[in-house]
Short mmCIF file of C-alpha atoms in Angstrom, two decimals:
data_model
loop_
_atom_site.label_atom_id
_atom_site.label_comp_id
_atom_site.label_asym_id
_atom_site.label_seq_id
_atom_site.Cartn_x
_atom_site.Cartn_y
_atom_site.Cartn_z
CA UNK H 1 290.50 195.62 -2.37
CA UNK H 2 288.26 198.34 -1.21
CA UNK H 3 289.22 202.41 -0.98
CA UNK H 4 288.10 204.65 1.69
CA UNK H 5 285.21 207.13 0.35
CA UNK H 6 286.24 210.64 0.28
CA UNK H 7 282.56 211.66 0.00
CA UNK H 8 280.96 214.18 2.21
CA UNK H 9 277.55 213.31 3.53
CA UNK H 10 274.60 214.91 5.86
CA UNK H 11 271.46 213.32 7.09
CA UNK H 12 268.80 215.06 5.04
CA UNK H 13 265.43 215.23 7.44
CA UNK H 14 261.68 215.34 5.67
CA UNK H 15 258.65 215.00 7.94
CA UNK H 16 260.61 213.45 11.09
CA UNK H 17 262.24 211.13 8.77
CA UNK H 18 265.97 211.32 8.52
CA UNK H 19 268.59 209.86 5.63
CA UNK H 20 271.93 210.20 4.77
CA UNK H 21 272.43 211.63 1.59
CA UNK H 22 276.43 211.76 0.41
CA UNK H 23 277.74 214.15 -2.78
CA UNK H 24 278.38 212.88 -6.34
CA UNK H 25 281.47 211.24 -7.03
CA UNK H 26 283.31 212.80 -9.88
CA UNK H 27 282.15 210.20 -12.39
CA UNK H 28 278.38 210.73 -11.28
CA UNK H 29 278.64 214.23 -11.98
CA UNK H 30 279.82 214.04 -15.40
CA UNK H 31 277.21 211.30 -15.49
CA UNK H 32 274.72 213.47 -14.26
CA UNK H 33 275.74 216.67 -16.94
CA UNK H 34 275.00 213.75 -19.28
CA UNK H 35 271.55 212.95 -17.87
CA UNK H 36 270.68 216.66 -18.15
CA UNK H 37 271.53 217.12 -21.68
CA UNK H 38 269.15 213.74 -22.82
CA UNK H 39 266.54 215.83 -20.16
CA UNK H 40 267.19 219.01 -22.28
CA UNK H 41 266.23 216.82 -25.77
CA UNK H 42 262.81 216.06 -24.14
CA UNK H 43 262.35 219.44 -22.80
CA UNK H 44 262.84 220.61 -26.35
CA UNK H 45 260.19 217.90 -27.54
CA UNK H 46 257.31 218.77 -25.39
CA UNK H 47 254.19 219.64 -27.07
CA UNK H 48 253.68 223.45 -28.10
CA UNK H 49 249.94 222.98 -28.70
CA UNK H 50 249.59 221.09 -25.19
CA UNK H 51 247.23 222.83 -23.38
CA UNK H 52 248.54 224.30 -19.84
CA UNK H 53 248.19 221.75 -17.48
CA UNK H 54 249.52 219.17 -19.87
CA UNK H 55 252.69 221.19 -20.23
CA UNK H 56 252.77 221.67 -15.90
CA UNK H 57 252.46 217.75 -16.02
CA UNK H 58 255.18 216.86 -18.52
CA UNK H 59 257.78 219.70 -16.93
CA UNK H 60 257.08 218.18 -12.92
CA UNK H 61 257.80 214.84 -14.39
CA UNK H 62 261.01 215.97 -16.15
CA UNK H 63 261.70 217.76 -12.63
CA UNK H 64 260.76 214.69 -10.51
CA UNK H 65 262.85 212.52 -12.59
CA UNK H 66 266.40 214.69 -12.13
CA UNK H 67 265.73 215.41 -8.68
CA UNK H 68 265.12 211.52 -8.07
CA UNK H 69 268.23 210.75 -9.87
CA UNK H 70 270.38 212.78 -7.85
CA UNK H 71 269.14 211.25 -4.87
CA UNK H 72 269.30 207.48 -6.02
CA UNK H 73 273.25 208.18 -7.03
CA UNK H 74 273.59 210.19 -3.54
CA UNK H 75 272.13 207.25 -1.90
CA UNK H 76 273.99 204.26 -3.98
CA UNK H 77 276.94 205.26 -1.99
CA UNK H 78 275.24 203.89 1.16
CA UNK H 79 274.65 200.56 -0.61
CA UNK H 80 276.85 199.61 -3.59
CA UNK H 81 275.01 196.53 -4.45
CA UNK H 82 271.58 198.26 -5.25
CA UNK H 83 270.61 198.95 -8.77
CA UNK H 84 270.82 202.80 -8.83
CA UNK H 85 267.81 202.83 -11.45
CA UNK H 86 265.55 200.86 -9.17
CA UNK H 87 266.45 203.26 -6.19
CA UNK H 88 265.28 205.72 -8.29
CA UNK H 89 262.22 204.25 -9.07
CA UNK H 90 261.42 203.93 -5.44
CA UNK H 91 262.36 207.03 -4.67
CA UNK H 92 259.69 208.46 -7.59
CA UNK H 93 257.10 205.87 -5.83
CA UNK H 94 257.58 206.92 -2.29
CA UNK H 95 258.96 210.82 -2.17
CA UNK H 96 256.87 213.77 -2.10
CA UNK H 97 257.57 216.31 -4.37
CA UNK H 98 258.64 218.70 -1.99
CA UNK H 99 261.09 215.75 -0.54
CA UNK H 100 262.73 215.51 -4.00
CA UNK H 101 263.44 219.14 -4.05
CA UNK H 102 265.02 219.50 -0.88
CA UNK H 103 266.89 216.10 -1.36
CA UNK H 104 268.14 217.24 -4.90
CA UNK H 105 269.58 220.18 -3.07
CA UNK H 106 270.96 218.99 -0.40
CA UNK H 107 273.34 216.28 -2.84
CA UNK H 108 273.97 219.71 -5.52
CA UNK H 109 274.95 221.59 -1.94
CA UNK H 110 277.03 218.81 -0.90
CA UNK H 111 278.54 218.20 -4.47
CA UNK H 112 279.98 221.82 -4.60
CA UNK H 113 277.38 222.04 -7.84
CA UNK H 114 275.09 224.64 -6.38
CA UNK H 115 275.77 228.39 -6.77
CA UNK H 116 276.78 230.37 -4.07
CA UNK H 117 274.00 233.17 -4.46
CA UNK H 118 275.75 235.31 -1.32
CA UNK H 119 279.30 235.15 -3.07
CA UNK H 120 277.53 236.45 -6.38
CA UNK H 121 275.54 239.49 -4.34
CA UNK H 122 279.19 240.13 -2.75
CA UNK H 123 280.80 240.16 -5.99
CA UNK H 124 277.99 242.68 -7.44
CA UNK H 125 278.10 244.52 -4.78
CA UNK H 126 281.50 245.17 -4.71
CA UNK H 127 281.71 246.24 -8.19
CA UNK H 128 278.55 248.66 -7.41
CA UNK H 129 278.80 251.79 -9.15
CA UNK H 130 279.19 253.64 -5.76
CA UNK H 131 281.97 251.49 -4.79
CA UNK H 132 284.42 252.00 -8.05
CA UNK H 133 283.77 255.55 -7.62
CA UNK H 134 284.71 255.87 -4.48
CA UNK H 135 281.41 256.87 -2.67
CA UNK H 136 279.77 254.65 0.10
#
């Protein structure tokens, strides 16, 4: 039996191309946290004595991997017969860094995993010293 999908989705546009991205499922969100924990261990293993360019390459690769992971899991909902690791590899080979960054931002937004900076600003504004003292 196939169940209805309750995941939000939106088109993502980059360089005149459009693709539908989906929010992550509950299980995928947990797997994402596990993946980030594994990536953090790799970040900690970055060579301290490497030159600046080598460190930049190391961290850029890690960020591209994380973004491609998010996008591949999102796209999987459009075709659940595909292997997500193969989709991730395809994304890494064919998407620009800008597209990876924008696509990952869209997935985290759809998934409710992106901090609401405006709400945080309003929260801080409402607790400003002037407001607390009753002055405007």
